Amino acid sequence: MAERVLVVDDETQITRVLRTALSAQGYDVRTANDPEEALHLFGEWSPDLIITDLMMPGMTGVELCRAVRTRSKVPILVLSVREQERSKIEALDAGADDYVTKPFSIQELMARVRAHLRRAPERVTDAPISVGDFVVDVAAHAVTVGGRSVHLTPKEFDLLLLFARSAGKVLTHRALLTAVWGAQSAQQPEYLRVFVGQLRKKLQGDSGKEYIQTEPWVGYRFLPDGGAE
């Protein structure tokens, strides 16, 4: 069965070009000219990947990312122009997986699409992960630590999920940034430090346990049973 790609852009020329290019690669493609129409298609068609513009009349691409993330972990690739740096960051924080800057190369876009679709099955696995003090329910987007429910943002959840799937192993800054925020963030370890700091506080609570260990100059190691603070 062909993988489904939903393209969202208010510029009909963009949707036409992307439909042609994606269809030529064997994908089943549908297009929408605004986020409201996209959400309707998303609900009835269940795409495997979404490509969306950021700046559109009415509902924005950032708001579309937030709406989709309340229901699904489907990969989202956003299209932006260089002047939209702030909106690009907001989209990534809202749950987008990657971005491509306009004007873009079709070959680069196709490579990003293939990469995210390869990873998609692992991201949407529904089986809860139980390791140490943690139960991570992927389908419900819920986390408990020692029986205590912990509320996480979409990116914090993605980060914890990656840690839980690699418990005890050292994950490098580059690997974490690329997996959670996309290849364009691989050289921004300070961005990762902020999120790890927020995640540490939420997971630790009043337990006094340190679940994320820093490996200086390398990355982080997840200790699901925790260590003394």
mmCIF file of N, CA, C and O in Angstrom, residues 6-9 32 34-40 42 50-54 56 59-71 76 78 94 96:
data_model
loop_
_atom_site.group_PDB
_atom_site.id
_atom_site.type_symbol
_atom_site.label_atom_id
_atom_site.label_comp_id
_atom_site.label_asym_id
_atom_site.label_seq_id
_atom_site.Cartn_x
_atom_site.Cartn_y
_atom_site.Cartn_z
ATOM 1 N N LEU A 6 0.077 14.191 3.060
ATOM 2 C CA LEU A 6 -0.842 15.326 2.984
ATOM 3 C C LEU A 6 -0.022 16.605 2.856
ATOM 4 O O LEU A 6 0.840 16.884 3.701
ATOM 5 N N VAL A 7 -0.276 17.383 1.801
ATOM 6 C CA VAL A 7 0.437 18.642 1.549
ATOM 7 C C VAL A 7 -0.507 19.803 1.816
ATOM 8 O O VAL A 7 -1.620 19.843 1.270
ATOM 9 N N VAL A 8 -0.056 20.762 2.649
ATOM 10 C CA VAL A 8 -0.901 21.891 3.042
ATOM 11 C C VAL A 8 -0.180 23.192 2.692
ATOM 12 O O VAL A 8 0.894 23.477 3.234
ATOM 13 N N ASP A 9 -0.746 23.978 1.788
ATOM 14 C CA ASP A 9 -0.149 25.262 1.404
ATOM 15 C C ASP A 9 -1.221 26.090 0.702
ATOM 16 O O ASP A 9 -1.989 25.544 -0.093
ATOM 17 N N ALA A 32 -4.312 20.291 0.531
ATOM 18 C CA ALA A 32 -5.278 21.201 1.160
ATOM 19 C C ALA A 32 -4.712 22.609 1.056
ATOM 20 O O ALA A 32 -3.504 22.805 1.176
ATOM 21 N N ASP A 34 -5.717 25.155 3.032
ATOM 22 C CA ASP A 34 -5.741 25.827 4.325
ATOM 23 C C ASP A 34 -5.756 24.771 5.428
ATOM 24 O O ASP A 34 -6.137 23.619 5.184
ATOM 25 N N PRO A 35 -5.314 25.133 6.656
ATOM 26 C CA PRO A 35 -5.231 24.159 7.755
ATOM 27 C C PRO A 35 -6.562 23.543 8.144
ATOM 28 O O PRO A 35 -6.611 22.382 8.564
ATOM 29 N N GLU A 36 -7.651 24.310 8.035
ATOM 30 C CA GLU A 36 -8.954 23.754 8.390
ATOM 31 C C GLU A 36 -9.312 22.574 7.487
ATOM 32 O O GLU A 36 -9.772 21.529 7.950
ATOM 33 N N GLU A 37 -9.087 22.751 6.184
ATOM 34 C CA GLU A 37 -9.334 21.652 5.245
ATOM 35 C C GLU A 37 -8.384 20.493 5.531
ATOM 36 O O GLU A 37 -8.765 19.317 5.444
ATOM 37 N N ALA A 38 -7.153 20.826 5.889
ATOM 38 C CA ALA A 38 -6.155 19.791 6.198
ATOM 39 C C ALA A 38 -6.588 18.939 7.381
ATOM 40 O O ALA A 38 -6.431 17.712 7.368
ATOM 41 N N LEU A 39 -7.111 19.572 8.435
ATOM 42 C CA LEU A 39 -7.560 18.825 9.611
ATOM 43 C C LEU A 39 -8.712 17.888 9.260
ATOM 44 O O LEU A 39 -8.813 16.778 9.787
ATOM 45 N N HIS A 40 -9.585 18.340 8.366
ATOM 46 C CA HIS A 40 -10.693 17.480 7.925
ATOM 47 C C HIS A 40 -10.148 16.259 7.191
ATOM 48 O O HIS A 40 -10.555 15.115 7.467
ATOM 49 N N PHE A 42 -7.117 15.058 7.436
ATOM 50 C CA PHE A 42 -6.355 14.275 8.406
ATOM 51 C C PHE A 42 -7.263 13.309 9.159
ATOM 52 O O PHE A 42 -6.930 12.138 9.356
ATOM 53 N N ILE A 50 2.807 14.652 7.002
ATOM 54 C CA ILE A 50 2.206 15.933 6.622
ATOM 55 C C ILE A 50 3.315 16.910 6.257
ATOM 56 O O ILE A 50 4.302 17.043 6.978
ATOM 57 N N ILE A 51 3.157 17.587 5.116
ATOM 58 C CA ILE A 51 4.030 18.698 4.735
ATOM 59 C C ILE A 51 3.172 19.951 4.767
ATOM 60 O O ILE A 51 2.144 20.016 4.083
ATOM 61 N N THR A 52 3.558 20.956 5.573
ATOM 62 C CA THR A 52 2.719 22.143 5.685
ATOM 63 C C THR A 52 3.526 23.436 5.632
ATOM 64 O O THR A 52 4.635 23.511 6.155
ATOM 65 N N ASP A 53 2.941 24.427 4.991
ATOM 66 C CA ASP A 53 3.498 25.776 5.021
ATOM 67 C C ASP A 53 3.254 26.346 6.418
ATOM 68 O O ASP A 53 2.388 25.876 7.162
ATOM 69 N N LEU A 54 4.024 27.374 6.784
ATOM 70 C CA LEU A 54 3.829 28.000 8.099
ATOM 71 C C LEU A 54 2.843 29.150 8.058
ATOM 72 O O LEU A 54 1.924 29.227 8.871
ATOM 73 N N MET A 56 -0.133 31.004 6.632
ATOM 74 C CA MET A 56 -1.328 30.897 5.804
ATOM 75 C C MET A 56 -2.423 31.749 6.417
ATOM 76 O O MET A 56 -2.414 32.005 7.624
ATOM 77 N N MET A 59 -5.913 30.129 10.278
ATOM 78 C CA MET A 59 -5.128 29.228 11.118
ATOM 79 C C MET A 59 -3.721 29.062 10.538
ATOM 80 O O MET A 59 -3.552 28.872 9.336
ATOM 81 N N THR A 60 -2.684 29.142 11.375
ATOM 82 C CA THR A 60 -1.312 29.042 10.891
ATOM 83 C C THR A 60 -0.818 27.595 10.900
ATOM 84 O O THR A 60 -1.440 26.708 11.483
ATOM 85 N N GLY A 61 0.349 27.399 10.279
ATOM 86 C CA GLY A 61 0.965 26.082 10.298
ATOM 87 C C GLY A 61 1.341 25.640 11.696
ATOM 88 O O GLY A 61 1.296 24.453 12.025
ATOM 89 N N VAL A 62 1.727 26.601 12.545
ATOM 90 C CA VAL A 62 2.058 26.284 13.941
ATOM 91 C C VAL A 62 0.827 25.745 14.658
ATOM 92 O O VAL A 62 0.889 24.735 15.382
ATOM 93 N N GLU A 63 -0.313 26.396 14.458
ATOM 94 C CA GLU A 63 -1.552 25.942 15.086
ATOM 95 C C GLU A 63 -1.977 24.577 14.549
ATOM 96 O O GLU A 63 -2.512 23.748 15.289
ATOM 97 N N LEU A 64 -1.711 24.340 13.272
ATOM 98 C CA LEU A 64 -2.005 23.027 12.695
ATOM 99 C C LEU A 64 -1.166 21.948 13.367
ATOM 100 O O LEU A 64 -1.668 20.871 13.704
ATOM 101 N N CYS A 65 0.126 22.244 13.594
ATOM 102 C CA CYS A 65 1.004 21.280 14.280
ATOM 103 C C CYS A 65 0.443 20.928 15.657
ATOM 104 O O CYS A 65 0.397 19.759 16.045
ATOM 105 N N ARG A 66 0.039 21.944 16.405
ATOM 106 C CA ARG A 66 -0.511 21.710 17.749
ATOM 107 C C ARG A 66 -1.769 20.846 17.686
ATOM 108 O O ARG A 66 -1.952 19.930 18.489
ATOM 109 N N ALA A 67 -2.647 21.152 16.735
ATOM 110 C CA ALA A 67 -3.901 20.404 16.616
ATOM 111 C C ALA A 67 -3.645 18.947 16.263
ATOM 112 O O ALA A 67 -4.259 18.031 16.829
ATOM 113 N N VAL A 68 -2.727 18.704 15.334
ATOM 114 C CA VAL A 68 -2.407 17.324 14.936
ATOM 115 C C VAL A 68 -1.793 16.571 16.103
ATOM 116 O O VAL A 68 -2.102 15.400 16.342
ATOM 117 N N ARG A 69 -0.906 17.237 16.857
ATOM 118 C CA ARG A 69 -0.207 16.562 17.950
ATOM 119 C C ARG A 69 -1.126 16.151 19.099
ATOM 120 O O ARG A 69 -0.764 15.297 19.901
ATOM 121 N N THR A 70 -2.315 16.733 19.195
ATOM 122 C CA THR A 70 -3.255 16.280 20.222
ATOM 123 C C THR A 70 -3.847 14.921 19.868
ATOM 124 O O THR A 70 -4.418 14.250 20.706
ATOM 125 N N ARG A 71 -3.672 14.514 18.598
ATOM 126 C CA ARG A 71 -4.293 13.273 18.141
ATOM 127 C C ARG A 71 -3.318 12.236 17.605
ATOM 128 O O ARG A 71 -3.646 11.051 17.531
ATOM 129 N N ILE A 76 5.633 15.526 10.833
ATOM 130 C CA ILE A 76 5.236 16.802 10.236
ATOM 131 C C ILE A 76 6.487 17.531 9.755
ATOM 132 O O ILE A 76 7.415 17.773 10.529
ATOM 133 N N VAL A 78 7.662 21.072 8.003
ATOM 134 C CA VAL A 78 7.151 22.406 7.705
ATOM 135 C C VAL A 78 8.002 23.100 6.654
ATOM 136 O O VAL A 78 9.212 22.899 6.569
ATOM 137 N N ALA A 94 5.948 23.103 18.787
ATOM 138 C CA ALA A 94 4.550 22.667 18.747
ATOM 139 C C ALA A 94 4.404 21.227 18.267
ATOM 140 O O ALA A 94 3.299 20.691 18.264
ATOM 141 N N ALA A 96 6.313 19.888 15.279
ATOM 142 C CA ALA A 96 6.861 19.596 13.951
ATOM 143 C C ALA A 96 8.174 18.829 14.108
ATOM 144 O O ALA A 96 8.903 19.017 15.080
#
